[in-house]
Coordinates of C-alpha atoms in Angstrom, one line a residue:
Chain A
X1 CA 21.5 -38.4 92.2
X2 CA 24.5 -38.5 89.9
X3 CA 23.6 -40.1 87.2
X4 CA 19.9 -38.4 86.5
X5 CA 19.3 -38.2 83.3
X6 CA 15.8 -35.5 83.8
X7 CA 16.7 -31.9 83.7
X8 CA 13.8 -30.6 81.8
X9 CA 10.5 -32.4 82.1
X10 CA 7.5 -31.1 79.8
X11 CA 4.2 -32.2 82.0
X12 CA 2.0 -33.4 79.4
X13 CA -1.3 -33.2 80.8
X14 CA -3.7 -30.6 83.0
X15 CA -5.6 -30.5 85.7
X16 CA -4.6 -32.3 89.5
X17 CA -2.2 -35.1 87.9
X18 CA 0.0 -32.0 86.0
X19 CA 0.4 -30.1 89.7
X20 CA 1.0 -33.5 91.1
X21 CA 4.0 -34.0 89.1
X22 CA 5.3 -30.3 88.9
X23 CA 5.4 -31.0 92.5
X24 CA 7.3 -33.8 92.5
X25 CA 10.0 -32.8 89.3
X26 CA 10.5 -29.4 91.4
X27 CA 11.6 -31.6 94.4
X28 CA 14.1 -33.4 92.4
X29 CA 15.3 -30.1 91.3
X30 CA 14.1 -30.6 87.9
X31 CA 12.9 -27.7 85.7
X32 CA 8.8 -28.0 84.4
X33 CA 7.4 -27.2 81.6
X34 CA 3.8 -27.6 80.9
X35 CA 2.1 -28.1 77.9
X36 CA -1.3 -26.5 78.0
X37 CA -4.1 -25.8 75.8
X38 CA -5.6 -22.1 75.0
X39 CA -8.4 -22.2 77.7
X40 CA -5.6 -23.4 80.3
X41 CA -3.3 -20.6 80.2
X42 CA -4.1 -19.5 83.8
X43 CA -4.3 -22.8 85.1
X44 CA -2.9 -24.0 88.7
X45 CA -0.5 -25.8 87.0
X46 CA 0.7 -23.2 84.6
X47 CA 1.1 -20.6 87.3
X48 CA 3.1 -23.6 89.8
X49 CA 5.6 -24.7 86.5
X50 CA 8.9 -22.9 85.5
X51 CA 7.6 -22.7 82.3
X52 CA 4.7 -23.3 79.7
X53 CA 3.6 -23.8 75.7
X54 CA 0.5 -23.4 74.6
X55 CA -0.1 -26.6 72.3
X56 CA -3.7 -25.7 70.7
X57 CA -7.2 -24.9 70.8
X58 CA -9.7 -26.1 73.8
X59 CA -10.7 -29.4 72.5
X60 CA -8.7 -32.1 73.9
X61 CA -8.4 -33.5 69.9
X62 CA -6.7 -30.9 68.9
X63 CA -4.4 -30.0 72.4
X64 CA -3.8 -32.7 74.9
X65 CA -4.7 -36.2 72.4
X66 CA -1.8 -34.3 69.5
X67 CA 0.9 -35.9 69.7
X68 CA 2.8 -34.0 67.0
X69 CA 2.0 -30.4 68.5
X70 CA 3.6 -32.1 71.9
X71 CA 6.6 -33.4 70.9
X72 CA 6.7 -30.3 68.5
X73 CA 6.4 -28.3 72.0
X74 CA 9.0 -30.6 73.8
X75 CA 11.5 -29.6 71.1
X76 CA 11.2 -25.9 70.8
X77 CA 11.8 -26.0 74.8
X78 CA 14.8 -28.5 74.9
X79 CA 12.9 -30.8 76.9
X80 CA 14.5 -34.2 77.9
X81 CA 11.9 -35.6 79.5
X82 CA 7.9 -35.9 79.0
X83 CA 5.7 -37.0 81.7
X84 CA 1.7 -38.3 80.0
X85 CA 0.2 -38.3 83.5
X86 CA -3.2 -40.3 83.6
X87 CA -6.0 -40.2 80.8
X88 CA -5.1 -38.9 77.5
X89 CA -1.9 -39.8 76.0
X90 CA -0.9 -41.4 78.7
X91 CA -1.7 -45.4 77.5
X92 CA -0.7 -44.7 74.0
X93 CA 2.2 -46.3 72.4
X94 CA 2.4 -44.1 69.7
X95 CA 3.2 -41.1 71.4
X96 CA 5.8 -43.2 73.8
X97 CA 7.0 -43.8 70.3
X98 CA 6.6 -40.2 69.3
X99 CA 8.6 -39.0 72.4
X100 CA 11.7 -41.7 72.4
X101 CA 11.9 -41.5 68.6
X102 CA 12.6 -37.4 69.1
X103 CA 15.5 -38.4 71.9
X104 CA 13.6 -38.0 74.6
X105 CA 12.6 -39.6 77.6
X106 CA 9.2 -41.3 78.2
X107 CA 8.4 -41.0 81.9
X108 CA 6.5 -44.8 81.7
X109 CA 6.8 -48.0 80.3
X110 CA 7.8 -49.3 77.0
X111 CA 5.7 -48.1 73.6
X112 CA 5.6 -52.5 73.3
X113 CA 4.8 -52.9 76.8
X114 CA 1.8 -50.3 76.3
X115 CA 0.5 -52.2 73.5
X116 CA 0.4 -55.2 74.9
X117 CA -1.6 -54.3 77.9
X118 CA -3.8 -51.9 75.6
X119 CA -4.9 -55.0 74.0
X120 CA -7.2 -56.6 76.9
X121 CA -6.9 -60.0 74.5
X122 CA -3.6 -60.0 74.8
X123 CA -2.8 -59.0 78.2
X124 CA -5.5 -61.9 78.9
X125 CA -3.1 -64.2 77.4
X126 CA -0.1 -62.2 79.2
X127 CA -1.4 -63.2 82.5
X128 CA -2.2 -66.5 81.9
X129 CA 1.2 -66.9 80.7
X130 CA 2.4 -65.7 83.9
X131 CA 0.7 -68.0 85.9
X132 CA -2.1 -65.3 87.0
X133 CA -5.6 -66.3 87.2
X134 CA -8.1 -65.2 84.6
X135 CA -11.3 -65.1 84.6
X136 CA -12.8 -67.9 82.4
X137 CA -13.9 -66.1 78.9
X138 CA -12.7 -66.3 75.0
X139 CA -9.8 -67.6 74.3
X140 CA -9.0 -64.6 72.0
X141 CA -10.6 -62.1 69.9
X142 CA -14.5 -62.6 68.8
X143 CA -15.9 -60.5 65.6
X144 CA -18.9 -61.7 65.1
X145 CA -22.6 -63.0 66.9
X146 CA -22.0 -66.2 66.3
X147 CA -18.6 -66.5 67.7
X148 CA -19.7 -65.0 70.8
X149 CA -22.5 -67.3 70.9
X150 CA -20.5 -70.5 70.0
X151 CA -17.7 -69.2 73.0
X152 CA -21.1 -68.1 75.5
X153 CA -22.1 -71.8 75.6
X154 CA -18.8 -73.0 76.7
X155 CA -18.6 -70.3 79.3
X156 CA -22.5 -70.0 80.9
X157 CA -24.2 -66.9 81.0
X158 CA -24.5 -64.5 82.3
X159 CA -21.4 -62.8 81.0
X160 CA -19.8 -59.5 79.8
X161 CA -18.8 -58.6 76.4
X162 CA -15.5 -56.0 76.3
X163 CA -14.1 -54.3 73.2
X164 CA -10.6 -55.9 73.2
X165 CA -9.3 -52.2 72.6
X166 CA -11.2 -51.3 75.6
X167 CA -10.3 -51.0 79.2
X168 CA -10.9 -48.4 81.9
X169 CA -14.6 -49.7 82.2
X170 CA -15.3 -48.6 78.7
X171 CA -17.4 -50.4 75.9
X172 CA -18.6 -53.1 78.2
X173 CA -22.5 -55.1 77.7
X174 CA -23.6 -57.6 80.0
X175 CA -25.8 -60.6 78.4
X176 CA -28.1 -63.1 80.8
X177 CA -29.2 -64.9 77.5
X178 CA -27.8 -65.9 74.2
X179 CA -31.2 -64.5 72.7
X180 CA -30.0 -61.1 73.5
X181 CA -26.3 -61.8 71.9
X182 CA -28.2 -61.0 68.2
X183 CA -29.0 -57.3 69.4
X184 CA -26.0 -57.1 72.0
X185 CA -23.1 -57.9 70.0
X186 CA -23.3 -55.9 66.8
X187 CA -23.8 -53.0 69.3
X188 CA -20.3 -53.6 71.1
X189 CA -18.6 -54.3 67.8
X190 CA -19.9 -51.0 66.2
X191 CA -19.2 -48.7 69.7
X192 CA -15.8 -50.6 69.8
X193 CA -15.0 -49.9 66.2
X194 CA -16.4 -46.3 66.5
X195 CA -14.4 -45.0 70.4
X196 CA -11.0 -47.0 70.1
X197 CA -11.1 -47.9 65.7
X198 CA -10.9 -52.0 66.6
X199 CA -13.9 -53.7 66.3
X200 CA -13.0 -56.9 68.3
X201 CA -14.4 -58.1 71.3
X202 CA -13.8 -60.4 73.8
X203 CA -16.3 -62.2 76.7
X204 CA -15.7 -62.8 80.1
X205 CA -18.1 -64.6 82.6
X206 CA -20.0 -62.5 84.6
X207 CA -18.7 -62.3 88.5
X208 CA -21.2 -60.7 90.5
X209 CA -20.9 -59.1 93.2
X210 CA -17.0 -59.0 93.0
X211 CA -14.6 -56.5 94.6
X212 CA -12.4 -54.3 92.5
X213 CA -9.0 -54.9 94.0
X214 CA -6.0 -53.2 92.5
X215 CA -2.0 -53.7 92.9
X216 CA 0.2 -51.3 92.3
X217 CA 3.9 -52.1 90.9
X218 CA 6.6 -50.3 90.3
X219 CA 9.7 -51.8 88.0
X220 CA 12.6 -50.9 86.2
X221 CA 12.5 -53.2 83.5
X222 CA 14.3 -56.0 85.4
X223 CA 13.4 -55.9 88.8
X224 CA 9.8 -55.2 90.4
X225 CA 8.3 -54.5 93.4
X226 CA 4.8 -54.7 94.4
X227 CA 3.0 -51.3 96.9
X228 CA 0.3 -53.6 98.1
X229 CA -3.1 -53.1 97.3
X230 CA -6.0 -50.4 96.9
X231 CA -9.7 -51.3 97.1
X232 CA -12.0 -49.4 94.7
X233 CA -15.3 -51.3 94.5
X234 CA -17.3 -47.7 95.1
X235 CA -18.1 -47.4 91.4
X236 CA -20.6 -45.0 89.3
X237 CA -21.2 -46.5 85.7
X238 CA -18.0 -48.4 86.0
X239 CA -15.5 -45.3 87.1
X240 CA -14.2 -45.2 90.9
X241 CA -15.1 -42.6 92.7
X242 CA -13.8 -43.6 96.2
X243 CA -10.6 -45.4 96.7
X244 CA -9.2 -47.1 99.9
X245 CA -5.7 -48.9 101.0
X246 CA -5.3 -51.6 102.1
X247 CA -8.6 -53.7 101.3
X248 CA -9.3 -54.5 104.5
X249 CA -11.5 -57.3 103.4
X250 CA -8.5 -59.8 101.9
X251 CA -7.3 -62.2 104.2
X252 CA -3.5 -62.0 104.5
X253 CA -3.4 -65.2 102.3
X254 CA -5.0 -63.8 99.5
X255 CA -3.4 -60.2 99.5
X256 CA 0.4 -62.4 99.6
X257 CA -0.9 -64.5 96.5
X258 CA -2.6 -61.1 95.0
X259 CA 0.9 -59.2 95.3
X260 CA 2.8 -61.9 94.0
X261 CA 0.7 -62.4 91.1
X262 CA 0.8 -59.1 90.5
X263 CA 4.7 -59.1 90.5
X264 CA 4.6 -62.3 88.2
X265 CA 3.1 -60.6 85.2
X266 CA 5.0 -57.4 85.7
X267 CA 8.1 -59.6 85.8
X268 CA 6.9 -61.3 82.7
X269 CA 6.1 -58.2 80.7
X270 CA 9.5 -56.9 81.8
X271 CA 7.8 -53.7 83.2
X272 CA 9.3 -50.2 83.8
X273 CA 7.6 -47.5 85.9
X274 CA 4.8 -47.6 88.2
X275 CA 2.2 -49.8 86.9
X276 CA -1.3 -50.9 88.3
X277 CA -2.7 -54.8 88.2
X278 CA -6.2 -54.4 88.5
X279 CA -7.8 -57.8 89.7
X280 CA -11.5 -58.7 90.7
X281 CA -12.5 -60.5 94.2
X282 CA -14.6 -63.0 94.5
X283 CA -15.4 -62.2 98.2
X284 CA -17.6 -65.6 98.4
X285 CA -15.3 -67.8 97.1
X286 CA -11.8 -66.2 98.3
X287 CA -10.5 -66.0 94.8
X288 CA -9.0 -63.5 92.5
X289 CA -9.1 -62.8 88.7
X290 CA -6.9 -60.4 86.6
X291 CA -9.0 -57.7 85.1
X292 CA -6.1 -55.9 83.0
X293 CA -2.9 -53.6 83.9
X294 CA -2.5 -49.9 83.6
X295 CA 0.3 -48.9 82.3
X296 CA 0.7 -45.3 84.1
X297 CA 0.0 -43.7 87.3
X298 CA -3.4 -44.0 88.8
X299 CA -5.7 -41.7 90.0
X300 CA -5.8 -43.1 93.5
X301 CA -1.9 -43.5 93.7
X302 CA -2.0 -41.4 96.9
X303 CA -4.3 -44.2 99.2
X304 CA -1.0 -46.0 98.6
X305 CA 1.7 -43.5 98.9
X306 CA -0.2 -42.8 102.4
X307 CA 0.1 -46.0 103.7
X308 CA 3.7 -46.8 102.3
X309 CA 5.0 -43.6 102.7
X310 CA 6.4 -43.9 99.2
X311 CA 6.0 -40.8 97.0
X312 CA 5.2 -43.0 93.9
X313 CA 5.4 -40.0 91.4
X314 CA 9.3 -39.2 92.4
X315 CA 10.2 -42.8 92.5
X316 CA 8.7 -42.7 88.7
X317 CA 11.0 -39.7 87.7
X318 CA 14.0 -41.5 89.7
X319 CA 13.5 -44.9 87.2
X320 CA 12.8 -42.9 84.2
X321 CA 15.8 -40.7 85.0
X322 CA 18.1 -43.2 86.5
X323 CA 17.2 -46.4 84.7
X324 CA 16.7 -48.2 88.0
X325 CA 14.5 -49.0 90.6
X326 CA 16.2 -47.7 94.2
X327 CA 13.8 -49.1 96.4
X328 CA 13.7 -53.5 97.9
X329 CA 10.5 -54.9 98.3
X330 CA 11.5 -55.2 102.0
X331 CA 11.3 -51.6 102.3
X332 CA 7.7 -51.6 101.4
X333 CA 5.4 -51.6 104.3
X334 CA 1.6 -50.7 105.2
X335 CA 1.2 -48.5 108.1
X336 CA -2.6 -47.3 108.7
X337 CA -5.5 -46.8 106.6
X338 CA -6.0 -44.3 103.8
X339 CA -9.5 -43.0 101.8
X340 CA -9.8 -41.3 98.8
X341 CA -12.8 -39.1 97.6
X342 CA -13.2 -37.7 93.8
X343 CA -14.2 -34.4 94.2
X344 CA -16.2 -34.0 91.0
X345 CA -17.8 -31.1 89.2
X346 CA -20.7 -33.1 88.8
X347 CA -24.3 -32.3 90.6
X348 CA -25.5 -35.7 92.1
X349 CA -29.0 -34.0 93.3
X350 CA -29.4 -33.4 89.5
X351 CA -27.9 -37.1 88.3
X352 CA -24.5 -36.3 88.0
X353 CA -24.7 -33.1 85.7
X354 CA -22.0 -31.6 84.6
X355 CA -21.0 -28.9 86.3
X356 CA -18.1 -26.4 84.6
X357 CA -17.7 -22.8 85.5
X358 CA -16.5 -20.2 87.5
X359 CA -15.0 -21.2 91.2
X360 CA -15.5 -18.3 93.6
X361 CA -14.2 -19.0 96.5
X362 CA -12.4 -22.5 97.9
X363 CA -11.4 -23.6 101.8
X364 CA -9.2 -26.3 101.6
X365 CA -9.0 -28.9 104.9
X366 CA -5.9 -29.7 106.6
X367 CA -4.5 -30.4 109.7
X368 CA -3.1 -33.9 110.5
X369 CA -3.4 -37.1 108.0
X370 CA -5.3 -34.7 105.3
X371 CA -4.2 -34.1 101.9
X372 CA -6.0 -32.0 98.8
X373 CA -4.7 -32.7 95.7
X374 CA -6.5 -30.5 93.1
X375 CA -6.2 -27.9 90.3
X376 CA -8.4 -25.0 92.0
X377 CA -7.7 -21.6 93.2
X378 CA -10.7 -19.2 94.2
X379 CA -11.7 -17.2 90.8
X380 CA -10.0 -20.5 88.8
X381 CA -12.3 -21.4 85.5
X382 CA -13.6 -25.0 85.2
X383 CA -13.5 -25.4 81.6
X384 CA -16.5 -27.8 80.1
X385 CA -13.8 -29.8 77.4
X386 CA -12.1 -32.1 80.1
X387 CA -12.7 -34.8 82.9
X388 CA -15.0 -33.3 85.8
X389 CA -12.7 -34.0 88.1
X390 CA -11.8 -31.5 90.4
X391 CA -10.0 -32.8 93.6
X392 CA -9.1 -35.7 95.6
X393 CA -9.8 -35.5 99.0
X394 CA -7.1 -37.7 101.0
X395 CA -6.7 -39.0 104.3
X396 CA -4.6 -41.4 106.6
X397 CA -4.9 -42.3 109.8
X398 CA -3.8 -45.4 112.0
X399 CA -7.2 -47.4 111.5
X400 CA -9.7 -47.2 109.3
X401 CA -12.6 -46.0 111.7
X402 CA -10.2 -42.9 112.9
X403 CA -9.8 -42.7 108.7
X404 CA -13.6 -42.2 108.6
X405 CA -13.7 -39.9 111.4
X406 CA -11.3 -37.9 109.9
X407 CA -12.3 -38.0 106.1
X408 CA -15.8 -36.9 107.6
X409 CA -13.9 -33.7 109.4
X410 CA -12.2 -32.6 106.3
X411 CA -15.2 -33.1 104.3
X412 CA -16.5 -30.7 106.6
X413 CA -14.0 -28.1 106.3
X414 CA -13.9 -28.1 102.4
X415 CA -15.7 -25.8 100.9
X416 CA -16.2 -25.4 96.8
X417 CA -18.5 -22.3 96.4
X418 CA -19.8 -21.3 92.7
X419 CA -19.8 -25.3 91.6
X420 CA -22.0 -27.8 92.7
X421 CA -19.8 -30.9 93.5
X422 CA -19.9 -34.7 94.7
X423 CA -19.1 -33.3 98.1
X424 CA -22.4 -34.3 99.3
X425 CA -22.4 -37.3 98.4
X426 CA -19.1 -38.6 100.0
X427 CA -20.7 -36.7 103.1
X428 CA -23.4 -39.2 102.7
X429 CA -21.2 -41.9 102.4
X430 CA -18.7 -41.7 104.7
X431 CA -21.5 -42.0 107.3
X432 CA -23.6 -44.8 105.4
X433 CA -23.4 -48.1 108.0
X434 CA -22.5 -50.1 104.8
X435 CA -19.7 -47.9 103.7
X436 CA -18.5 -48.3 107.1
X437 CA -18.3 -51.8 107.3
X438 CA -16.6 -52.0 104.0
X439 CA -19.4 -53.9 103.0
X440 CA -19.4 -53.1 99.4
X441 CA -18.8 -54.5 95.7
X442 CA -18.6 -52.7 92.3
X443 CA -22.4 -53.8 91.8
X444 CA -23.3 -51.5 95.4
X445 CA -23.2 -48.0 94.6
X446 CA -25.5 -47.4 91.3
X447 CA -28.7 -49.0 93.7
X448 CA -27.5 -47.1 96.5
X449 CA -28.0 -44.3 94.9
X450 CA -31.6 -45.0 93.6
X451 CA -32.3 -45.9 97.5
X452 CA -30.3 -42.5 98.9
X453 CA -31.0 -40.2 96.4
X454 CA -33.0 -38.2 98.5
X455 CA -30.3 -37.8 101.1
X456 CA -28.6 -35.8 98.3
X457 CA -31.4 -33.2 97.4
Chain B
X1 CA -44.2 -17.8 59.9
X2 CA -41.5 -16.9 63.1
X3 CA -37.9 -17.2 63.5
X4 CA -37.4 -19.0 66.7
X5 CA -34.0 -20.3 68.0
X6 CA -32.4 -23.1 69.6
X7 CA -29.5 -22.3 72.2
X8 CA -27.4 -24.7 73.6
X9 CA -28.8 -25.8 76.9
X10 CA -24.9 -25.8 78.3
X11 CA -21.2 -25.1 77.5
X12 CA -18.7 -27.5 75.7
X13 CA -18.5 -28.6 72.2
X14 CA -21.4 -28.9 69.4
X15 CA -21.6 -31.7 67.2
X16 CA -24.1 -31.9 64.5
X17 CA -23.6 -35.6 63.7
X18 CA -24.6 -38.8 66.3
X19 CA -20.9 -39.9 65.1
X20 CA -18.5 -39.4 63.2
X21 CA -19.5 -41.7 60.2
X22 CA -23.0 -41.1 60.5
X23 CA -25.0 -38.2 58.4
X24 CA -26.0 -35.1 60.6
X25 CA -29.4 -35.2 63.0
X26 CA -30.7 -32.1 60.4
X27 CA -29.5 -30.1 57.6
X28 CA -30.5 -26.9 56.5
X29 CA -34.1 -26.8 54.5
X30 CA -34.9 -30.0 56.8
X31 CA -38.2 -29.5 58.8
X32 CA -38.4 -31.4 62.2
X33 CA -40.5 -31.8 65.2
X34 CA -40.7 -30.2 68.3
X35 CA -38.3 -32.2 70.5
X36 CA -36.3 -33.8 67.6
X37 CA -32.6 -34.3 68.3
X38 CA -30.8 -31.5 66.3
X39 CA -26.9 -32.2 67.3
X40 CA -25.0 -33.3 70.9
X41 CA -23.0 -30.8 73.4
X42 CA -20.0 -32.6 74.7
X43 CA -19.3 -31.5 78.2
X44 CA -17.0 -32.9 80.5
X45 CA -16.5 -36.0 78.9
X46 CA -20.3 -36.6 78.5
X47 CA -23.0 -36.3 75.5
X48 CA -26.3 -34.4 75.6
X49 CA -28.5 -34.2 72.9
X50 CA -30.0 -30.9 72.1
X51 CA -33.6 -31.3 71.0
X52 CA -35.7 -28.4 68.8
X53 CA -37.9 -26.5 70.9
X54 CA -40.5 -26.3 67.9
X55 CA -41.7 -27.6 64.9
X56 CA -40.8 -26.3 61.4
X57 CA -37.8 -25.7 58.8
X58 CA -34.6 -25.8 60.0
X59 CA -33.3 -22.3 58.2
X60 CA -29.4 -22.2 59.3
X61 CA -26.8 -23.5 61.8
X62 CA -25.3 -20.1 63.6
X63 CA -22.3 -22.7 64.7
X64 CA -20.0 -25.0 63.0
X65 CA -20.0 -28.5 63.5
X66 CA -17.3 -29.0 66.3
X67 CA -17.3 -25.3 67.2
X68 CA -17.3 -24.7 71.1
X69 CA -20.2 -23.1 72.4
X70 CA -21.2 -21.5 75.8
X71 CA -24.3 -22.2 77.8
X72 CA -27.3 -20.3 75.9
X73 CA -25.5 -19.8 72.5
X74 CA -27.8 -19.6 69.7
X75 CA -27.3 -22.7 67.8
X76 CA -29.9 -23.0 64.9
X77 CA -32.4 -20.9 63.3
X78 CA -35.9 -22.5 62.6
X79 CA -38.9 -21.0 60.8
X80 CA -42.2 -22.0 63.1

């Protein structure tokens, strides 16, 4: 590629996602740096990257969330490029701000287009502009009781109040009665005000039962594709820990209409980079609702880039570097089926207790359709000051039962000694008769867990 | 009167304050109860509260607020 503009990418971020995209740069033949804080110096992704800066103390506040000490890093290393990964800076438009005001070249979306989606208000009113379904909720932002009473009436309970900052699951209350609104709502607006510094909220009516059904897109500002869909209704206090593509539950009418939407408010926002419209299914009713966008690479990207064969990290790199989008939607096909587990450092025989220290000794799986995309090496420190995520187990094969059979063989060859892990419990899954069925919703696995708990002791 | 100690029941950060904004759980000179809610460790992303494993006067913090701790790090000094 000629006219690639990425020669030296600083990798902004730790952990899985930072060897992910070393991976990916080094194929392109671009030269990594990564920025890394002083308890990741001997990190998997230190030791795989050309190169490396330490950017400050342990605490993410002070490391991985600082944008000045970042861009301040970028600079001393005559970087070009920066790649924010997933989680911290990632949806923040000031430090896409930071980076293009210093010359560089943010590996994602506009700092405008960020903002607007970061604002679940506004990217409410984003979709409906685009012709995309909402659900029915506020027309804009609430501050007080009473609105959200005055705006419950016209909506019916029961229904869900979100900090408008919010998103990824966070800051989220459920009400069944306006006589809980006077206790409910001040709560939300002070935990909304206190983790993202906005106070508004919005509501939403409450869906249950619904499917989390996600779209990814990719888009260079003008034109946009859609990678089909991922289902991730297997959800623990509102954060996925199993992932799936395609949802085999949509009928091929709804996954068209789902796409297109999907490509009808990326379109709209004039969207650049590989984005994610989250929706929720109402399996009973056949209907779909936009949730909000993310405006980075996902976690579960790989489900897809089994099952299109697209390496959605490079083709990231390729629109950031070359300002457009190579790939037609008519080279986009499904082929297969493809689970994701989150291997977390988290003890579910003990309710999910963190779990951080010393790895000593790891057995990857492998063979065919398997993929292991972590940070950990055998004598590898877990440090206590970042997500618990440790891994993602991966596997494709040409159906979902043979996916099953084979995520259940390469849950039996991994092994994670020194750490207890969620292992077990995706052992337990992947041979639940529910799970099986893809009978699930985003309501299924928190009483599933009271029922199975002691299948995990 | 004994010195007894609270250590931090696991590794990650130590935060003497329920938030930001708000006033600490205990200062120094304080007394609290057995089981009263002395500060929060912060590991991996989630909060647990560290409670007093007796009553009496709270005689010094051996950490800073926001100072990163390892599992069984003594944490506060009480007089029982």
């Amino acid at each position: 590629m000629d006219d690639m503009r990425i020669n030296r990418l600083l990798v902004a971020n730790r952990g899985e996602i930072a060897v992910r995209i070393i991976r990916a740069a080094r194929e392109l033949g671009i030269h990594t740096v990564v920025a890394h804080s002083q308890c990741d110096g001997n990190s998997l992704p230190v030791r795989l990257a050309d190169d490396a800066c330490e950017i400050g103390p342990p605490a993410a506040a002070k490391s991985y969330l600082d944008i000045e000490a970042i861009v301040q890093a970028a600079q001393a290393k005559n970087i070009d490029s920066v790649h924010p990964g997933y989680g911290f800076l990632a949806e923040n438009a000031k430090f896409a701000q930071a980076v293009e005001s210093a010359g560089m070249i943010f590996v994602g979306p506009d700092a405008s287009t960020i903002e607007l989606m970061g604002d679940k208000v506004n990217a409410r009113t984003a979709a409906a502009a685009a012709g995309v379904p909402i659900v029915n909720g506020s027309a804009g932002r609430l501050e007080s009781a009473d609105e959200v009473c005055e705006a419950a009436e016209a909506i019916g309970y029961p229904i869900l109040v979100k900090a408008a900052a919010g998103g990824g699951g966070r800051g989220i209350r459920i009400a069944t009665h306006s006589s809980e609104l006077p206790r409910l709502v001040p709560q939300a607006i002070a935990e909304a005000q206190a983790t993202f510094g906005d106070g508004g909220v919005f509501i939403e009516q409450f869906i249950a039962r619904a499917r989390h059904i996600e779209v990814q897109v990719l888009g260079d500002g003008s034109d946009v594709i859609h990678c089909f869909e991922r289902e991730c209704s297997l959800q623990r206090r509102r954060q996925k820990i199993w992932e799936e593509a395609p949802a085999i539950v949509l009928p091929d009418a709804v996954r068209r209409q789902m796409c297109a939407a999907a490509v009808a408010l990326a379109h709209h926002v004039q969207y650049r980079g590989a984005g994610t419209v989250e929706f929720l299914y109402d399996e009973a009713a056949g209907q779909f609702y936009f949730l909000e966008m993310n405006t980075r690479i996902q976690v579960e990207h790989p489900v897809t880039e089994f099952v299109t064969g697209i390496d959605l990290v490079r083709e990231m790199l390729i629109i950031a570097g070359c300002g457009k989008l190579r790939l037609k939607q008519e080279d986009v096909g499904v082929r297969g089926h493809s689970i994701e587990c989150r291997i977390n450092a988290e003890d579910p025989a003990r309710d999910f207790m963190p779990m951080p220290g010393k790895v000593e000794s790891v057995m990857f799986p492998g063979g065919p359709g398997v993929r292991f995309d972590s940070m950990l090496y055998a004598g590898c420190e877990v440090p206590p000051f970042y997500d618990s995520m440790l891994g993602k187990l991966v596997v494709w094969d040409e159906s979902r039962s043979r996916a099953l059979r084979r995520l259940e063989r390469a849950l039996v060859e991994l092994r994670i000694d020194g750490i207890n892990t969620t292992q077990p419990l995706h052992q337990v899954l992947a041979s639940d008769g529910d799970v099986r069925e893809a009978n699930f919703h985003t309501e299924y696995l928190e009483p599933w867990l009271l029922r199975n708990s002691f299948k995990l002791q | 009167m004994a010195t007894k100690i609270v250590y931090s029941p696991l590794p990650g950060i130590f935060y003497r304050r329920p938030a930001p904004d708000e006033p600490p759980y205990v200062r120094e000179n304080d007394t609290c109860a057995e089981g009263d809610v002395i500060g929060l460790i912060e590991v991996m992303k989630s909060f647990h509260e560290v409670n007093s494993v007796v009553s009496g006067k709270v005689t010094k913090f051996l950490v800073e607020n926001e100072a990163t701790v390892i599992a069984g790090q003594p944490l506060v000094e009480l007089e029982a």
